[in-house]
Tab-separated table of C-alpha atoms in Angstrom:
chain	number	residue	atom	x	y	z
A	174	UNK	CA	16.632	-12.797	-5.706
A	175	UNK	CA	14.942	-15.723	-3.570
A	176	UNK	CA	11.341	-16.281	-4.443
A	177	UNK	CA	9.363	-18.635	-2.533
A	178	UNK	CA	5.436	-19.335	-2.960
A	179	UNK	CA	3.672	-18.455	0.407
A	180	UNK	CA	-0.204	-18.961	0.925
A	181	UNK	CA	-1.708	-15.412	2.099
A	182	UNK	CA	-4.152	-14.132	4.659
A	183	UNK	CA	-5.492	-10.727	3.461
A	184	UNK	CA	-6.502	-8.808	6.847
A	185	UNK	CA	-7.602	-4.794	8.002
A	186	UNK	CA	-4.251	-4.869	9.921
A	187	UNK	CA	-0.897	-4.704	9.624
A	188	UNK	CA	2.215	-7.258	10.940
A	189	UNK	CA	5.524	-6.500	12.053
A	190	UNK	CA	8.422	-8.884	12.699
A	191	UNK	CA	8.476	-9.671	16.324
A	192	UNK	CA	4.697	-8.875	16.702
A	193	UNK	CA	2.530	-11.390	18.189
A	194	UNK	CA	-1.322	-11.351	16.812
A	195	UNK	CA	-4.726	-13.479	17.830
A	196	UNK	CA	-6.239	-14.537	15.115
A	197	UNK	CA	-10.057	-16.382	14.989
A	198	UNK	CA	-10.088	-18.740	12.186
A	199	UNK	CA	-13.462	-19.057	10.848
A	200	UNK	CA	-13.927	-19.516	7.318
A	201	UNK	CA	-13.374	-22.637	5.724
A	202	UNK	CA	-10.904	-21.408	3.409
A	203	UNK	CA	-8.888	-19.955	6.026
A	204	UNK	CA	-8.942	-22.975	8.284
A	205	UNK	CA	-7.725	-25.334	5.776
A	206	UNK	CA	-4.626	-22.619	5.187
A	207	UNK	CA	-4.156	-22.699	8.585
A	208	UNK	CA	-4.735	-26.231	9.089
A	209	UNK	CA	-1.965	-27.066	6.242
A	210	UNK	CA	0.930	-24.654	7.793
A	211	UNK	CA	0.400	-26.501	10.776
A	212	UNK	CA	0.775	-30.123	9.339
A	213	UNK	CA	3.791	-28.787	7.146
A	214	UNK	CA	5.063	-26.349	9.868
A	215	UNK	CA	5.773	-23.042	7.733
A	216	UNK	CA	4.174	-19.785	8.015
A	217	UNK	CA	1.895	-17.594	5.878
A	218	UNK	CA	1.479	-14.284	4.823
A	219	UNK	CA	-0.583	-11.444	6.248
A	220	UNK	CA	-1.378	-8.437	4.156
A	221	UNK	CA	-2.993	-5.389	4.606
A	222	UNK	CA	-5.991	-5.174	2.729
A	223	UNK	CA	-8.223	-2.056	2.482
A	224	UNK	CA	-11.207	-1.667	0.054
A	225	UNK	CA	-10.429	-4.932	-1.551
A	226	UNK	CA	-7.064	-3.715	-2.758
A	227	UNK	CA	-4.061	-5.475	-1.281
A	228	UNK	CA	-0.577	-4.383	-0.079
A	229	UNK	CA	2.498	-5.404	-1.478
A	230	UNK	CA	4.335	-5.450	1.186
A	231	UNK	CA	3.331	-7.551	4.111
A	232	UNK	CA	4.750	-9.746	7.073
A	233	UNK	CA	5.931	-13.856	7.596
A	234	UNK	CA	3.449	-15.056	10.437
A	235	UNK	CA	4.620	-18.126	12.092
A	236	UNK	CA	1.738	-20.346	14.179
A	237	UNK	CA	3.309	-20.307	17.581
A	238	UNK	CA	0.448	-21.672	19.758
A	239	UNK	CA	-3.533	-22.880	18.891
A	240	UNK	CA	-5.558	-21.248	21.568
A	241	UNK	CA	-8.600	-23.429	20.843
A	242	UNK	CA	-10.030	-25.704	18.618
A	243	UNK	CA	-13.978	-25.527	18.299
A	244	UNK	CA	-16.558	-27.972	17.367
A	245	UNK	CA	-17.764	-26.643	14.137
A	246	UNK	CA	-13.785	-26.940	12.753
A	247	UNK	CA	-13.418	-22.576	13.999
A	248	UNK	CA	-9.791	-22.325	15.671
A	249	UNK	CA	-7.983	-19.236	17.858
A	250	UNK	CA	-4.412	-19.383	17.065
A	251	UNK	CA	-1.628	-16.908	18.206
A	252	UNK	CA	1.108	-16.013	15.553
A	253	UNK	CA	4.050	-14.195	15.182
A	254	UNK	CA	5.626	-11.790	12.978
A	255	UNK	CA	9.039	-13.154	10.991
A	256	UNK	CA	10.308	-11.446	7.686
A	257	UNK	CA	8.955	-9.055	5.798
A	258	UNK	CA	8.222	-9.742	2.488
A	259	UNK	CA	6.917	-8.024	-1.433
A	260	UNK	CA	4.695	-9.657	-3.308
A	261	UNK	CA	5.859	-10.489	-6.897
A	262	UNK	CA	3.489	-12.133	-8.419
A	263	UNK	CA	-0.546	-13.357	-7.079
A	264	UNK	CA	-2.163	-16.489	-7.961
A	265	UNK	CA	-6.025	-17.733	-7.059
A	266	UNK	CA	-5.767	-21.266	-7.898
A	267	UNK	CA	-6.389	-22.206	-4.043
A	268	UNK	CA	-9.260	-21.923	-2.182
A	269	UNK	CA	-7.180	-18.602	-0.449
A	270	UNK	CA	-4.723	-16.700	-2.263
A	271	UNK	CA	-1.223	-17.904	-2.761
A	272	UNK	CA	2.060	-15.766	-4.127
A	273	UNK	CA	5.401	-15.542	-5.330
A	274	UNK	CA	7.415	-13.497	-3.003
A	275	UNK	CA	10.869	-12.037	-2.073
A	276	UNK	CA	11.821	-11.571	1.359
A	277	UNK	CA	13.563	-8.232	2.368
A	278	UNK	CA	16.238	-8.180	3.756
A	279	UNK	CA	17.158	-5.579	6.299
A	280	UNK	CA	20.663	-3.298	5.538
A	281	UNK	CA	22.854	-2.741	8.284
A	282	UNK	CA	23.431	0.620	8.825
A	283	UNK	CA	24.664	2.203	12.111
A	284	UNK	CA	21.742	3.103	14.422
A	285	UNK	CA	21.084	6.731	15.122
A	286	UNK	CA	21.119	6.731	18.722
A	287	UNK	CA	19.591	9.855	19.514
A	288	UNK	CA	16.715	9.437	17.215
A	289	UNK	CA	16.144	6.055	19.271
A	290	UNK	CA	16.562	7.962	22.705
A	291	UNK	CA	14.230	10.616	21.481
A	292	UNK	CA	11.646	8.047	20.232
A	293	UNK	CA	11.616	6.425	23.551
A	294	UNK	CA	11.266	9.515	25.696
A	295	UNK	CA	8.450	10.707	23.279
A	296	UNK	CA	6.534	7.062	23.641
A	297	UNK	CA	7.007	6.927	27.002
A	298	UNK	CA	5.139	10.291	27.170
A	299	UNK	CA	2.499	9.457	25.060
A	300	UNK	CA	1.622	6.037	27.174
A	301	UNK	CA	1.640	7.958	30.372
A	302	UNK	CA	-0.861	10.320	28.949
A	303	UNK	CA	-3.244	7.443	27.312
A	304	UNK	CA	-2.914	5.897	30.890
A	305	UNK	CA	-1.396	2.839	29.847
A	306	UNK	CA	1.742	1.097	31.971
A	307	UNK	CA	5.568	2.847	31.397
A	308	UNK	CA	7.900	-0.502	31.149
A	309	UNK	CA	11.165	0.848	30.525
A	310	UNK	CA	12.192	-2.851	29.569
A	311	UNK	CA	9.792	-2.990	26.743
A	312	UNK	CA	12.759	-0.905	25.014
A	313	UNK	CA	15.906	-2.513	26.191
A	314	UNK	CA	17.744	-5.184	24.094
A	315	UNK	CA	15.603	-4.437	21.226
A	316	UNK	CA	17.095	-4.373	17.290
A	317	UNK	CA	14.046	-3.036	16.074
A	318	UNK	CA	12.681	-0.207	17.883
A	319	UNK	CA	9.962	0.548	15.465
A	320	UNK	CA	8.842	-2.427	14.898
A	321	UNK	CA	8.238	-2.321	19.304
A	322	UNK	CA	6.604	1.200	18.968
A	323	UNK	CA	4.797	1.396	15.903
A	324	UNK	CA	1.370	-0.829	16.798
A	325	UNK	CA	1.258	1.369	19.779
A	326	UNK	CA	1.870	4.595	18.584
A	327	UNK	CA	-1.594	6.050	17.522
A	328	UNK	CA	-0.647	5.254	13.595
A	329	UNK	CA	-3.697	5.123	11.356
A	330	UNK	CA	-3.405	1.234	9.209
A	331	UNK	CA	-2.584	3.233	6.472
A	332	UNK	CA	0.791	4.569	8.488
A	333	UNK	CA	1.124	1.714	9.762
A	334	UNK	CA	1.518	0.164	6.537
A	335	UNK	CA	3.825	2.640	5.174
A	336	UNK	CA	6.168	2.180	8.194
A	337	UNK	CA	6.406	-2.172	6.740
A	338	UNK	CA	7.536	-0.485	4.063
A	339	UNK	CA	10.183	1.538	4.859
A	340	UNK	CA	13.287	-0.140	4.303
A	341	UNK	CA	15.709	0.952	7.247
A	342	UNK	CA	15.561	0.809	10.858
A	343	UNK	CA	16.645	4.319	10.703
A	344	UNK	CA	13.699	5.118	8.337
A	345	UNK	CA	11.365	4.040	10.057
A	346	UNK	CA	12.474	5.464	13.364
A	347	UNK	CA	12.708	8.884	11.584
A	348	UNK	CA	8.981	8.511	10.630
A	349	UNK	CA	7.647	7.411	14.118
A	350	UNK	CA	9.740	10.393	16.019
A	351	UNK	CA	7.604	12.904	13.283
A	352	UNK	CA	4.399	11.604	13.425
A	353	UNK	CA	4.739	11.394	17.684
A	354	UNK	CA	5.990	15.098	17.378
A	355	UNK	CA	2.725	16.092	15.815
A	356	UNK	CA	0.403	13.579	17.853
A	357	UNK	CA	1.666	14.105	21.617
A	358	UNK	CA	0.653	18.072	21.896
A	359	UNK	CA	-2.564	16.742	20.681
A	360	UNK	CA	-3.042	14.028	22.891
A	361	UNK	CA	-1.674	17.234	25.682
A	362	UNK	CA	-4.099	19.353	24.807
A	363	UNK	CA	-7.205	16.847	25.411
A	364	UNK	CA	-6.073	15.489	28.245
A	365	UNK	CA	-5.548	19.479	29.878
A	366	UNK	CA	-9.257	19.714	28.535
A	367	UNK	CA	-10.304	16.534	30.164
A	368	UNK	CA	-8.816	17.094	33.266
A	369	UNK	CA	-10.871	20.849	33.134
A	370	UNK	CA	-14.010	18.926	33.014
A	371	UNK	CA	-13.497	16.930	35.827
A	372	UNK	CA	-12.087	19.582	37.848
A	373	UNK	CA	-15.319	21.541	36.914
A	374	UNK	CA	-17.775	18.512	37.093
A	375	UNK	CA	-19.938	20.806	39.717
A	376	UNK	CA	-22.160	23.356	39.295
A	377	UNK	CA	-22.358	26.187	42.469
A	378	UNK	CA	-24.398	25.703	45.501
A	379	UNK	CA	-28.111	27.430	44.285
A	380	UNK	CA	-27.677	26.684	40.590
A	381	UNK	CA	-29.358	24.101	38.108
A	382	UNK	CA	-28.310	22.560	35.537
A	383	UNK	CA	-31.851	22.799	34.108
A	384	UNK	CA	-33.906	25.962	33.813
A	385	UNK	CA	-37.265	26.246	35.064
A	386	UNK	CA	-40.475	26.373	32.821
C-alpha cells in the first residue's frame, strides 16, 4: 500500500477522474494551496463535504489552466479529475487540511457490454427529454462510462458520492442503469404534463380566467 500526503479541498461536490471543474479561489487558505500546487506542479484533493463531515473517498484534481488572476490575490482555475483516492489518516497542521492517502486502483474486469449499451440508450433518453444536446461521441472511446454519465445523470451529491466509491466500472455502471430506470418515467411523466399545459395554455372564446364581483 502507497501512501502519499496530499493537501485537500473540502467542497459540496463531488470529482470524477476525467471530469473537468471551475473552481473560484477565494479564501486565503485556499489560494496559498492552490498557489503551492502550482509552483510544485502536483495536484490536490477534493472531497465531498456535507454538514461539516467529510468523505473518505474523494478525487486527484490536477490544475490544468488559471482562468484569471484578480487583484485582491482571488484566482479562477480549471482542474481535472485524476485518481481516486481514501483517506487514511487527516492532519490540520496547515492552514487547509492535509492527509495521508492511498490511491485506488481500478481492477480489470471484462466490461459488460450490454449494461454499457443500455446505459447509453437510457442517457441519451433522458438528455433529449431535459432538452439538452444528444452527442453520440460523448460515449465513444470512453474506459469509463460512468465516470462520463454520472455528473449528468440527475444523481443527488449524496449518489454521486456513492458512485466514487464503488470500486468497479461494472459497479458503477450497474448503479447508474437502476437509478436512470427509476428517474426517466419520472422525468416522462412531467414532461407529458408539461407539454398538457402548453397545449392547453388558452382558455375558450367567452370565458375568463377571473370571475366577476
Amino acid at each position: 500500500m502507497r501512501i502519499e500526503r496530499l493537501p485537500l479541498f473540502p467542497l459540496e461536490v463531488v470529482l470524477y477522474p476525467g471530469e473537468q471543474l471551475p473552481l473560484h479561489i477565494f479564501e486565503p487558505r485556499y489560494r496559498r494551496l492552490v498557489t503551492r500546487c502550482l509552483e510544485e506542479d502536483r495536484p490536490f484533493g477534493i472531497v465531498l463535504a456535507e454538514a461539516s463531515k467529510l468523505a473518505q473517498v474523494g478525487s486527484l484534481a490536477r490544475i490544468t489552466r488559471v482562468l484569471a488572476r484578480y487583484g485582491d490575490g482571488r484566482m479562477d482555475i480549471l482542474v481535472t479529475g485524476e485518481d481516486r483516492f481514501r483517506i487514511v489518516q487527516l492532519y490540520s497542521d496547515e492552514p487547509y487540511l492535509t492527509a495521508d492517502v492511498e490511491r485506488i486502483v481500478e481492477p480489470w474486469e471484462v466490461p459488460e457490454r450490454a449494461l454499457r449499451e443500455r446505459l447509453i440508450t437510457q442517457h441519451m433518453r433522458l438528455l433529449e427529454l431535459v432538452g439538452r444536446t444528444v452527442r453520440p461521441s460523448l460515449y465513444e472511446n470512453v474506459r469509463y462510462l460512468s465516470y462520463v454519465i454520472a455528473p449528468n445523470a440527475g444523481l443527488t451529491v449524496q449518489q454521486q458520492q456513492e458512485v466514487l466509491e464503488l470500486l468497479t466500472e461494472n459497479e458503477r455502471v450497474a448503479y447508474l442503469v437502476s437509478h436512470l430506470e427509476r428517474l426517466l418515467p419520472q422525468v416522462e411523466q412531467m414532461e407529458a404534463v408539461r407539454r398538457r399545459v402548453q397545449s392547453n395554455g388558452h382558455f375558450p372564446e367567452g370565458h375568463s380566467s377571473s370571475s366577476s364581483k
